[in-house]
Amino acid sequence: MPAWLGHRSLTLIVLAAIVVLLPLGFPSSYYFRVASLVWVSAFAAVGLNILMGQAGQVSLGHAGFFGIGAYAVAIGPAHVGLPSWGALLIGAVISAALAWLVGRPILRLKGHYLAIATLGLGVLVALVITTESRWTGGPDGMSVAKLSLLGWRATGSSTWYWITGGVLVAGTWIALNLGETPTGRAFRALHDSEVAARVAGVDVARFKLQAFVIAAVYASLAGSMLAMMNGFVNPDQAGFLHSVELVTMVVLGGLGSVVGSIVGAAMLITLPQVLTVFQEYEHLLLGLIIIVSMIFMRDGIVPTVSRWLAGRVRT
Amino acid sequence: MTILTASNIGISFGGIKAVDDVSFSVDAGRILSIIGPNGAGKTTLFNVVSGLYVADRGHVELMGEDVTGCAPEALAALGLSRTFQNLQIFQRMTAAENVMVGRHLRERCHLLSDLFRLPSVTRQNRATREAALALLDEVGLRRRADQLAGSLPYGACKRIEIARALAAEPRVLLLDEPAAGCNSVETEEIDHLVRRVANKGIAVVLVEHDMKLVMKVSDRVLVLERGRPLTEGTPREVRDNPAVLEAYLGKHGARGAARA
Ligand SMILES: Nc1ncnc2c1ncn2[C@@H]1O[C@H](COP(=O)(O)OP(=O)(O)OP(=O)(O)O)[C@@H](O)[C@H]1O
Ligand SMILES: [Mg+2]
């Protein structure tokens, strides 16, 4: 195998191949829609995994940034006359700025305290969205203008399938890049021992903040994409349950594993669709599946399975 | 040239003076050992000097600059490196990556270049890895370079810490019990390693319970007892000082040892 075709390139090629080939088996546009939802959530999860899996800092309010991105593309065109893509960028900038401002004080906290502080941040964003109904439509949500670029309008599930799939591949590329750079090593080092990282000269506060801002931008972009794809936003997208869902994707797939986050997102989005045949037992089954996978695959699905495969190859 | 000077360091925890009026200094290329019974305050002194604890009293000077109360990352930038008595390795990183983190301050670290992994980043990565492998070679762990540090035995982890500390190209290296948990062959290797480090002109401060090692490698020895300096001198002077024996063995034991 040539050197450039390392683990990283292989992962990307496989992911791109899946995105390209998957539609061949799609019988209806409904499948395009579900797959796009997977790509959007996976993109947010891949970003959150940089914060949680690499740098080891939890965020229970990440849907707040998702919501900011979503409402930016709703409010920007409707109230300010911005083009959608401009609103998307502004949403990302606002999310980054908020993460940077709030991250400075709260990332000093550890463990449960950090969890609660980030939870508070998420709740706050959701609260603002719900109460500022003049701008946001309040609890009912609001409709979102279609994305248009140079006269071309993005509509239809298959168009959004390709946009979200492409963006996911790009986001995965960046996340994979980061792992083996001075920044990525600093993230992983402070995750394992803050004391040793500091003694090695790593400015722990700065790198935690960087990871938080990166993850916030990912979530914001995912929120913008989902809003434009749906043509509609509501406050639930910024809500606590959505934050928990994002964390679940990351943990279920495997903390620190980029592929894991994609697998986790795919499971959490597609399982409810599959389980609808069980009607009222749907949620019960989803919960059970999550519990059982965490019991038997503590490190997450992808790390556990790849270790298992490596073991088989060796024996 | 004097690299590191600590003067009149004092720190207490809940009324107990863990370190009380301790001073030392170490020159480039010299080895100062700090010894003393368990709980004497050796690690605490290291924690103060490396910026992890803020002392109640006293000053630390690095390269003639007052660095009292500076953060560890700032001290690292000024050339201070250390290892830990209780292992502080990056478990989920490979041995090589652990040492590469040690080169953090020697690397250009720019977020955007890293996100897009520009060719300069790849080039630098290769150089950093080469440097890390050379250091792993020096501590006898080259073969284990790509194994997860968390899966390696205790003695190997101790040596990864030394390699990681050396990766920063420090001017002064603080070693907290590097030979703990090592067999006699490994201790011998640590002996050679410490001398090689000093021969490069690095000032070494060594905390160690293995007296044979201490007596062999040290230029000077500082003895602490219950946070206070007991005596300081050459290895020979310290070995022949009855007060030192007494501190280790108690009055009774010292008399017995003297008779034996
Ligand atoms: N963070 C802390 N909080 C409270 N007490 C502490 C703290 N750090 C050290 N001490 C106390 O300071 C004293 C000195 O401990 P220290 O670890 O420095 O000893 P040491 O000389 O390194 O011993 P050993 O040889 O066992 O490593 C001990 O009584 C210890 O309990
Ligand atoms: Mg100690």
Coordinates of C-alpha atoms and ligand atoms in Angstrom, one line a residue:
Chain A
M1 CA 0.0 0.0 0.0
P2 CA 1.5 3.4 -1.0
A3 CA 2.1 5.7 2.0
W4 CA -0.5 8.3 0.9
L5 CA -3.1 5.6 1.1
G6 CA -2.9 5.4 4.9
H7 CA -5.7 4.8 7.3
R8 CA -7.0 8.3 6.8
S9 CA -7.3 8.2 3.0
L10 CA -8.8 4.8 3.0
T11 CA -11.5 6.0 5.4
L12 CA -12.3 8.9 3.2
I13 CA -12.5 6.9 0.0
V14 CA -14.8 4.3 1.6
L15 CA -17.0 7.1 2.9
A16 CA -17.2 8.9 -0.4
A17 CA -17.9 5.5 -2.1
I18 CA -20.8 4.9 0.2
V19 CA -22.2 8.4 -0.4
V20 CA -22.0 7.9 -4.2
L21 CA -23.2 4.3 -4.4
L22 CA -25.9 4.3 -1.7
P23 CA -28.6 6.0 -3.9
L24 CA -28.3 3.1 -6.4
G25 CA -30.4 1.1 -4.0
F26 CA -32.9 3.8 -3.1
P27 CA -36.4 2.9 -4.2
S28 CA -38.0 6.3 -3.4
S29 CA -37.2 9.9 -2.5
Y30 CA -38.0 9.1 1.1
Y31 CA -34.7 7.2 1.3
F32 CA -32.8 10.2 0.0
R33 CA -34.4 12.2 2.7
V34 CA -33.5 9.8 5.5
A35 CA -30.0 9.5 4.2
S36 CA -29.6 13.3 4.1
L37 CA -30.7 13.5 7.7
V38 CA -28.0 10.9 8.6
W39 CA -25.4 13.0 6.8
V40 CA -26.4 16.2 8.5
S41 CA -26.5 14.6 12.0
A42 CA -23.2 12.8 11.3
F43 CA -21.6 16.1 10.4
A44 CA -22.6 17.6 13.7
A45 CA -21.5 14.4 15.5
V46 CA -18.1 14.4 13.8
G47 CA -17.6 17.9 15.1
L48 CA -18.8 17.2 18.6
N49 CA -16.4 14.2 18.6
I50 CA -13.5 16.5 18.2
L51 CA -14.5 18.2 21.4
M52 CA -15.6 15.0 23.3
G53 CA -13.5 12.2 21.8
Q54 CA -10.3 14.0 21.1
A55 CA -10.1 16.8 23.7
G56 CA -12.2 14.9 26.3
Q57 CA -14.6 17.8 27.2
V58 CA -18.3 17.2 27.3
S59 CA -20.9 19.5 25.9
L60 CA -24.6 18.9 26.8
G61 CA -25.7 22.1 25.1
H62 CA -24.5 21.5 21.6
A63 CA -27.9 21.8 20.0
G64 CA -27.7 25.4 21.0
F65 CA -25.2 26.0 18.3
F66 CA -27.2 23.8 15.9
G67 CA -30.1 26.0 16.6
I68 CA -28.1 29.2 16.0
G69 CA -27.1 27.9 12.6
A70 CA -30.7 26.8 11.8
Y71 CA -32.2 30.1 12.8
A72 CA -29.5 32.1 11.1
V73 CA -30.6 30.9 7.7
A74 CA -34.3 31.4 8.7
I75 CA -34.0 34.9 10.1
G76 CA -31.2 36.2 7.8
P77 CA -33.2 36.0 4.5
A78 CA -36.6 36.7 6.1
H79 CA -35.9 39.7 8.3
V80 CA -32.5 41.1 7.1
G81 CA -32.6 40.3 3.4
L82 CA -29.4 38.3 3.5
P83 CA -28.8 35.6 1.0
S84 CA -29.0 32.1 2.6
W85 CA -25.3 31.3 2.2
G86 CA -24.4 34.6 3.8
A87 CA -26.7 33.9 6.7
L88 CA -25.1 30.4 7.0
L89 CA -21.7 32.0 7.3
I90 CA -22.9 34.6 9.8
G91 CA -24.6 31.8 11.9
A92 CA -21.2 30.0 12.0
V93 CA -19.4 33.2 13.0
I94 CA -22.0 33.9 15.8
S95 CA -21.7 30.3 17.0
A96 CA -17.9 30.5 17.0
A97 CA -18.0 33.8 18.9
L98 CA -20.5 32.5 21.4
A99 CA -18.4 29.4 22.0
W100 CA -15.3 31.4 22.4
L101 CA -16.9 33.9 24.8
V102 CA -18.7 31.3 27.0
G103 CA -16.0 28.7 26.6
R104 CA -13.3 30.8 28.3
P105 CA -15.0 30.7 31.7
I106 CA -16.8 27.4 31.6
L107 CA -14.0 25.2 30.1
R108 CA -12.2 25.7 33.4
L109 CA -14.8 23.4 34.9
K110 CA -14.4 19.7 34.8
G111 CA -16.6 16.6 34.4
H112 CA -20.1 17.0 35.8
Y113 CA -19.7 20.8 36.4
L114 CA -18.8 21.3 32.7
A115 CA -21.7 19.2 31.7
I116 CA -24.1 21.3 33.7
A117 CA -22.6 24.6 32.5
T118 CA -22.8 23.6 28.8
L119 CA -26.4 22.3 29.4
G120 CA -27.2 25.8 30.8
L121 CA -25.8 27.4 27.6
G122 CA -28.0 25.2 25.4
V123 CA -31.1 25.8 27.5
L124 CA -30.4 29.5 27.3
V125 CA -30.2 29.5 23.5
A126 CA -33.4 27.5 23.2
L127 CA -35.1 29.9 25.6
V128 CA -34.1 33.0 23.6
I129 CA -35.3 31.3 20.4
T130 CA -38.7 30.4 22.0
T131 CA -39.3 33.8 23.6
E132 CA -38.1 36.2 20.8
S133 CA -41.1 35.2 18.7
R134 CA -41.1 38.4 16.7
W135 CA -38.0 37.2 15.0
T136 CA -38.2 33.4 15.4
G137 CA -41.9 32.6 15.3
G138 CA -41.7 31.4 18.9
P139 CA -42.6 27.8 19.7
D140 CA -44.3 27.4 16.3
G141 CA -41.0 27.9 14.4
M142 CA -40.8 29.6 11.1
S143 CA -40.3 28.7 7.4
V144 CA -36.9 29.0 5.8
A145 CA -36.1 30.4 2.4
K146 CA -34.7 28.0 -0.2
L147 CA -30.9 28.0 -0.7
S148 CA -30.1 29.7 -4.0
L149 CA -26.6 30.2 -5.5
L150 CA -26.1 32.3 -8.7
G151 CA -29.7 31.7 -9.8
W152 CA -29.7 28.0 -9.0
R153 CA -32.1 26.9 -6.3
A154 CA -31.5 23.9 -4.1
T155 CA -34.7 21.9 -3.8
G156 CA -35.7 18.3 -3.7
S157 CA -34.4 15.4 -1.6
S158 CA -31.8 14.1 -4.0
T159 CA -30.2 17.6 -4.4
W160 CA -29.9 17.8 -0.6
Y161 CA -28.6 14.3 -0.5
W162 CA -25.6 15.3 -2.6
I163 CA -25.0 18.6 -0.7
T164 CA -25.1 17.0 2.8
G165 CA -23.1 14.0 1.6
G166 CA -20.4 16.2 0.1
V167 CA -20.3 18.4 3.2
L168 CA -20.0 15.3 5.4
V169 CA -17.1 14.0 3.4
A170 CA -15.3 17.4 3.7
G171 CA -16.0 17.6 7.5
T172 CA -14.7 14.1 7.9
W173 CA -11.6 14.9 6.0
I174 CA -10.9 17.8 8.3
A175 CA -11.6 15.8 11.5
L176 CA -9.3 13.1 10.2
N177 CA -6.6 15.6 9.3
L178 CA -6.7 17.1 12.8
G179 CA -5.9 13.9 14.7
E180 CA -2.3 13.7 13.7
T181 CA -1.2 17.3 13.9
P182 CA 0.3 19.3 16.8
T183 CA -3.2 20.6 17.5
G184 CA -4.8 17.1 17.5
R185 CA -2.0 15.7 19.7
A186 CA -2.5 18.6 22.1
F187 CA -6.2 17.8 22.3
R188 CA -5.6 14.1 23.0
A189 CA -2.8 14.8 25.4
L190 CA -4.9 17.1 27.6
H191 CA -7.6 14.5 27.5
D192 CA -5.3 11.9 29.1
S193 CA -3.4 14.1 31.5
E194 CA -3.8 17.9 31.8
V195 CA -0.9 18.1 34.2
A196 CA 1.5 16.3 31.8
A197 CA 0.2 18.3 28.9
R198 CA 0.9 21.6 30.7
V199 CA 4.3 20.5 31.7
A200 CA 5.0 19.7 28.1
G201 CA 4.1 23.3 27.3
V202 CA 0.6 22.8 26.0
D203 CA -1.6 25.8 26.7
V204 CA -4.5 23.6 27.9
A205 CA -7.1 26.5 28.2
R206 CA -6.4 27.6 24.6
F207 CA -6.7 24.1 23.1
K208 CA -9.9 23.3 25.0
L209 CA -11.3 26.6 23.6
Q210 CA -10.2 25.7 20.1
A211 CA -11.9 22.3 20.3
F212 CA -15.1 23.9 21.6
V213 CA -15.2 26.5 18.9
I214 CA -14.5 23.9 16.1
A215 CA -17.3 21.7 17.4
A216 CA -19.7 24.7 17.7
V217 CA -19.0 25.6 14.0
Y218 CA -19.7 22.1 12.9
A219 CA -23.0 22.1 14.8
S220 CA -24.0 25.5 13.4
L221 CA -23.3 24.4 9.8
A222 CA -25.3 21.2 10.3
G223 CA -28.2 23.3 11.7
S224 CA -28.1 25.6 8.7
M225 CA -28.1 22.7 6.3
L226 CA -31.0 21.0 8.0
A227 CA -33.1 24.2 8.2
M228 CA -32.6 24.9 4.5
M229 CA -33.3 21.3 3.6
N230 CA -36.5 21.1 5.6
G231 CA -37.6 24.7 4.6
F232 CA -38.6 25.0 8.2
V233 CA -37.2 25.4 11.7
N234 CA -38.6 25.0 15.2
P235 CA -37.0 25.4 18.7
D236 CA -36.7 21.7 19.3
Q237 CA -33.6 21.7 17.1
A238 CA -31.9 23.8 19.7
G239 CA -33.4 21.9 22.6
F240 CA -31.9 19.7 25.3
L241 CA -33.2 16.5 23.8
H242 CA -31.4 17.2 20.6
S243 CA -28.2 17.9 22.5
V244 CA -28.5 14.5 24.3
E245 CA -29.1 12.9 20.9
L246 CA -25.9 14.3 19.5
V247 CA -23.9 13.2 22.6
T248 CA -25.5 9.7 22.2
M249 CA -24.4 9.5 18.6
V250 CA -20.8 10.2 19.6
V251 CA -20.7 7.9 22.5
L252 CA -22.6 5.1 20.9
G253 CA -20.4 5.1 17.8
G254 CA -17.2 5.4 19.9
L255 CA -15.6 8.5 21.5
G256 CA -12.6 9.6 19.5
S257 CA -13.5 7.5 16.4
V258 CA -14.5 9.7 13.4
V259 CA -16.1 6.8 11.7
G260 CA -17.8 6.0 14.9
S261 CA -19.6 9.3 15.0
I262 CA -21.0 8.6 11.5
V263 CA -22.1 5.1 12.5
G264 CA -23.7 6.5 15.7
A265 CA -25.6 9.1 13.7
A266 CA -26.7 6.6 11.2
M267 CA -28.0 4.3 13.9
L268 CA -29.8 7.0 15.8
I269 CA -31.5 8.4 12.7
T270 CA -32.4 5.2 10.9
L271 CA -33.4 3.0 13.9
P272 CA -36.5 5.0 14.7
Q273 CA -37.6 4.7 11.1
V274 CA -37.0 1.0 11.1
L275 CA -38.6 0.5 14.5
T276 CA -41.8 2.2 13.5
V277 CA -43.1 -1.2 12.5
F278 CA -43.2 -2.0 16.2
Q279 CA -45.5 1.0 16.8
E280 CA -45.9 1.8 20.5
Y281 CA -42.8 -0.2 21.4
E282 CA -40.6 1.9 19.1
H283 CA -39.1 4.1 21.9
L284 CA -38.8 1.1 24.3
L285 CA -36.8 -0.8 21.7
L286 CA -34.6 2.2 20.8
G287 CA -33.7 2.6 24.5
L288 CA -33.0 -1.1 24.9
I289 CA -30.7 -1.1 21.9
I290 CA -28.7 1.8 23.2
I291 CA -28.5 0.2 26.7
V292 CA -27.4 -3.1 25.4
S293 CA -24.8 -1.7 23.0
M294 CA -23.3 0.4 25.8
I295 CA -23.1 -2.7 28.1
F296 CA -21.4 -4.9 25.5
M297 CA -19.5 -2.2 23.6
R298 CA -18.4 0.3 26.2
D299 CA -15.9 1.9 24.0
G300 CA -18.5 2.4 21.3
I301 CA -19.5 0.4 18.3
V302 CA -16.6 1.2 15.9
P303 CA -13.6 0.8 18.3
T304 CA -15.1 -2.4 19.7
V305 CA -15.8 -3.9 16.3
S306 CA -12.4 -2.9 14.8
R307 CA -10.6 -4.4 17.8
W308 CA -12.7 -7.6 17.3
L309 CA -11.8 -7.7 13.6
A310 CA -8.1 -7.1 14.4
G311 CA -8.2 -10.0 16.8
R312 CA -9.7 -12.3 14.2
V313 CA -7.1 -11.3 11.6
R314 CA -4.3 -12.1 13.9
T315 CA -5.5 -15.5 15.0
Chain B
M1 CA 26.3 28.5 34.8
T2 CA 23.5 28.3 37.3
I3 CA 20.3 27.3 35.6
L4 CA 17.8 26.8 38.3
T5 CA 17.7 28.4 41.8
A6 CA 15.0 27.9 44.4
S7 CA 15.3 30.0 47.5
N8 CA 13.5 29.6 50.8
I9 CA 10.6 27.7 49.4
G10 CA 7.7 27.1 51.8
I11 CA 4.3 25.6 51.3
S12 CA 1.8 24.1 53.7
F13 CA -1.4 22.2 53.3
G14 CA -4.0 22.6 56.1
G15 CA -1.4 23.8 58.6
I16 CA 1.1 21.1 57.8
K17 CA 4.3 22.4 56.4
A18 CA 5.0 20.1 53.5
V19 CA 8.1 22.1 52.4
D20 CA 9.6 24.6 54.9
D21 CA 12.4 27.0 53.9
V22 CA 14.2 24.8 51.3
S23 CA 16.8 26.2 49.0
F24 CA 18.8 24.7 46.2
S25 CA 20.4 25.5 42.9
V26 CA 21.8 23.5 40.1
D27 CA 24.3 24.3 37.3
A28 CA 24.3 23.3 33.7
G29 CA 25.6 19.8 33.2
R30 CA 25.4 19.0 36.9
I31 CA 23.3 16.5 38.8
L32 CA 21.7 17.4 42.1
S33 CA 19.9 14.7 44.0
I34 CA 17.2 15.4 46.5
I35 CA 16.6 12.6 48.9
G36 CA 14.7 12.0 52.1
P37 CA 12.2 9.6 53.7
N38 CA 8.7 9.2 52.4
G39 CA 6.6 12.4 52.9
A40 CA 9.7 14.5 53.2
G41 CA 8.3 17.0 50.6
K42 CA 10.4 16.1 47.6
T43 CA 7.5 15.8 45.1
T44 CA 5.9 18.8 46.6
L45 CA 9.1 20.8 46.0
F46 CA 9.1 19.6 42.4
N47 CA 5.4 20.7 42.1
V48 CA 6.3 24.2 43.3
V49 CA 9.3 24.5 41.1
S50 CA 7.5 23.3 38.0
G51 CA 4.6 25.7 38.6
L52 CA 1.9 23.2 39.5
Y53 CA 1.7 24.5 43.1
V54 CA 2.0 28.1 44.1
A55 CA 4.4 28.4 47.1
D56 CA 3.4 30.4 50.2
R57 CA 7.0 31.7 50.4
G58 CA 10.2 31.8 48.4
H59 CA 11.4 32.4 44.9
V60 CA 12.3 30.4 41.9
E61 CA 14.8 31.6 39.3
L62 CA 15.2 30.0 35.9
M63 CA 18.2 31.3 33.8
G64 CA 18.5 34.3 36.1
E65 CA 14.8 35.2 35.6
D66 CA 12.4 35.3 38.5
V67 CA 9.7 32.8 37.6
T68 CA 8.0 32.5 40.9
G69 CA 4.3 31.6 40.4
C70 CA 4.7 31.1 36.6
A71 CA 2.4 28.5 35.0
P72 CA 3.9 25.1 34.0
E73 CA 3.4 25.9 30.3
A74 CA 5.3 29.1 30.7
L75 CA 8.2 27.4 32.5
A76 CA 8.3 24.7 29.8
A77 CA 8.8 27.5 27.3
L78 CA 11.8 28.7 29.4
G79 CA 13.4 25.3 29.4
L80 CA 12.1 23.4 32.4
S81 CA 11.0 19.8 32.0
R82 CA 10.0 17.1 34.4
T83 CA 8.7 13.6 34.9
F84 CA 6.2 12.4 37.5
Q85 CA 6.5 9.9 40.4
N86 CA 2.9 8.8 39.8
L87 CA 2.8 8.1 36.0
Q88 CA 1.3 10.9 33.9
I89 CA 1.5 9.4 30.4
F90 CA -1.0 9.9 27.6
Q91 CA -2.5 6.4 27.8
R92 CA -4.5 6.5 24.6
M93 CA -1.6 7.7 22.5
T94 CA 1.3 5.6 21.2
A95 CA 4.7 5.8 22.8
A96 CA 5.9 7.8 19.8
E97 CA 3.0 10.2 20.0
N98 CA 3.7 10.7 23.7
V99 CA 7.2 11.8 23.0
M100 CA 6.0 13.9 20.0
V101 CA 3.8 15.9 22.5
G102 CA 7.0 16.6 24.3
R103 CA 8.1 18.5 21.2
H104 CA 5.0 20.7 21.3
L105 CA 6.9 23.9 21.9
R106 CA 9.4 23.1 19.2
E107 CA 6.7 22.7 16.6
R108 CA 4.8 25.3 14.7
C109 CA 1.2 24.9 15.8
H110 CA -1.4 26.7 13.7
L111 CA -5.0 25.7 13.8
L112 CA -6.0 26.4 10.2
S113 CA -2.9 24.7 8.7
D114 CA -3.6 21.7 10.9
L115 CA -7.3 21.5 9.9
F116 CA -6.3 21.4 6.3
R117 CA -3.1 19.5 7.0
L118 CA -1.0 21.7 4.7
P119 CA 2.1 20.1 3.3
S120 CA 4.2 22.0 5.8
V121 CA 2.3 20.2 8.6
T122 CA 3.0 16.8 7.1
R123 CA 6.7 17.7 6.7
Q124 CA 6.9 18.9 10.3
N125 CA 5.1 15.8 11.5
R126 CA 7.7 13.6 9.9
A127 CA 10.5 15.5 11.5
T128 CA 8.9 15.4 14.9
R129 CA 8.3 11.7 14.6
E130 CA 12.0 11.2 13.6
A131 CA 13.1 13.1 16.7
A132 CA 10.7 11.1 18.9
L133 CA 12.0 7.8 17.5
A134 CA 15.6 8.8 18.2
L135 CA 14.7 9.6 21.8
L136 CA 12.8 6.4 22.2
D137 CA 15.9 4.7 20.9
E138 CA 17.9 6.4 23.6
V139 CA 15.6 5.0 26.3
G140 CA 15.5 1.6 24.7
L141 CA 11.9 1.7 23.5
R142 CA 12.2 2.1 19.8
R143 CA 10.6 -1.2 19.2
R144 CA 7.5 -0.2 21.1
A145 CA 7.1 3.2 19.3
D146 CA 3.7 2.4 17.8
Q147 CA 2.2 0.6 20.7
L148 CA -0.4 2.4 22.9
A149 CA 1.4 3.8 26.0
G150 CA -1.5 2.5 28.1
S151 CA -0.6 -1.1 27.2
L152 CA 3.1 -0.9 28.1
P153 CA 4.6 -2.0 31.4
Y154 CA 5.3 0.4 34.2
G155 CA 9.1 0.6 33.6
A156 CA 8.5 1.4 30.0
C157 CA 6.1 4.2 30.8
K158 CA 8.6 5.7 33.2
R159 CA 11.1 5.8 30.3
I160 CA 8.5 7.3 27.9
E161 CA 8.2 10.1 30.4
I162 CA 11.9 10.7 30.4
A163 CA 12.0 10.7 26.6
R164 CA 9.0 13.0 26.5
A165 CA 10.7 15.4 28.9
L166 CA 13.9 15.3 26.9
A167 CA 12.0 16.0 23.6
A168 CA 11.5 19.5 24.8
E169 CA 15.3 20.1 24.7
P170 CA 15.1 21.4 28.2
R171 CA 17.8 23.3 30.1
V172 CA 16.8 21.7 33.4
L173 CA 15.2 18.3 33.9
L174 CA 13.5 17.3 37.1
L175 CA 13.2 13.5 37.5
D176 CA 10.9 12.2 40.2
E177 CA 11.9 8.7 41.1
P178 CA 12.8 7.5 37.5
A179 CA 14.1 4.2 38.8
A180 CA 11.1 3.3 40.9
G181 CA 9.8 -0.1 39.8
C182 CA 12.9 -0.8 37.7
N183 CA 15.0 -3.9 38.0
S184 CA 18.7 -3.7 38.5
V185 CA 19.5 -3.8 34.8
E186 CA 17.0 -1.0 34.1
T187 CA 18.3 1.0 37.0
E188 CA 21.8 0.7 35.4
E189 CA 20.3 2.1 32.2
I190 CA 18.7 5.0 34.0
D191 CA 22.1 5.7 35.5
H192 CA 23.8 5.9 32.1
L193 CA 20.9 7.9 30.7
V194 CA 21.0 10.5 33.5
R195 CA 24.8 10.9 33.0
R196 CA 24.3 11.3 29.2
V197 CA 21.7 14.0 29.8
A198 CA 24.0 15.9 32.1
N199 CA 26.9 15.5 29.7
K200 CA 24.8 17.3 27.1
G201 CA 24.8 20.3 29.5
I202 CA 21.4 19.9 30.9
A203 CA 21.0 20.6 34.6
V204 CA 19.4 17.5 36.3
V205 CA 17.5 17.4 39.6
L206 CA 16.9 13.9 40.7
V207 CA 14.6 12.6 43.4
E208 CA 15.3 8.9 44.0
H209 CA 15.1 6.3 46.7
D210 CA 17.7 4.0 45.2
M211 CA 20.8 5.2 47.2
K212 CA 23.3 3.3 45.0
L213 CA 22.1 5.2 42.0
V214 CA 22.1 8.5 43.9
M215 CA 25.6 8.1 45.3
K216 CA 26.9 7.1 41.9
V217 CA 25.6 9.8 39.7
S218 CA 25.1 12.9 41.9
D219 CA 27.4 15.9 42.0
R220 CA 25.6 17.1 45.1
V221 CA 22.9 15.7 47.4
L222 CA 20.3 17.6 49.3
V223 CA 18.6 15.8 52.1
L224 CA 15.1 16.7 53.3
E225 CA 13.3 15.6 56.4
R226 CA 9.7 16.4 57.1
G227 CA 9.8 19.4 54.7
R228 CA 13.0 20.9 56.1
P229 CA 16.5 20.8 54.7
L230 CA 18.7 18.4 56.8
T231 CA 22.0 18.8 55.0
E232 CA 23.5 19.3 51.7
G233 CA 26.9 18.2 50.3
T234 CA 28.7 15.8 48.1
P235 CA 27.5 12.2 48.0
R236 CA 30.4 11.2 50.3
E237 CA 29.7 13.9 52.9
V238 CA 26.0 13.0 52.9
R239 CA 26.7 9.3 53.3
D240 CA 29.0 9.9 56.2
N241 CA 26.6 12.2 58.0
P242 CA 25.1 10.4 61.0
A243 CA 22.1 12.7 61.0
V244 CA 21.1 11.4 57.5
L245 CA 21.2 7.8 58.6
E246 CA 19.1 8.8 61.6
A247 CA 16.5 10.5 59.5
Y248 CA 16.1 7.4 57.4
L249 CA 16.2 4.8 60.2
G250 CA 15.3 6.6 63.3
K251 CA 17.6 7.1 66.3
H252 CA 17.5 3.4 67.2
G253 CA 18.2 2.1 63.7
A254 CA 21.0 4.6 63.2
R255 CA 22.9 3.4 66.2
G256 CA 22.4 -0.2 65.1
A257 CA 23.6 0.5 61.6
A258 CA 26.7 2.4 62.9
R259 CA 27.6 -0.6 65.0
A260 CA 27.1 -3.0 62.2
Ligands
LIG1 N1 -1.9 18.5 47.4 C1 -1.7 18.1 48.7 N2 -2.6 18.3 49.7 C2 -2.4 18.0 51.0 N3 -1.2 17.5 51.4 C3 -0.2 17.3 50.5 C4 -0.4 17.6 49.1 N4 0.8 17.4 48.5 C5 1.6 16.9 49.4 N5 1.0 16.9 50.6 C6 1.7 16.4 51.8 O1 3.0 17.0 51.8 C7 3.9 16.0 52.4 C8 5.0 15.8 51.5 O2 4.6 14.9 50.5 P1 5.5 14.6 49.2 O3 4.7 13.8 48.2 O4 6.1 15.9 48.7 O5 6.6 13.7 49.8 P2 7.8 12.9 49.1 O6 9.0 13.4 49.7 O7 7.7 13.1 47.6 O8 7.5 11.4 49.5 P3 7.7 10.1 48.7 O9 9.1 9.7 48.9 O10 6.8 9.1 49.3 O11 7.3 10.3 47.3 C9 3.1 14.8 52.8 O12 2.8 14.8 54.1 C10 1.9 14.9 51.9 O13 0.8 14.3 52.5
MG2 MG 7.4 11.9 46.1

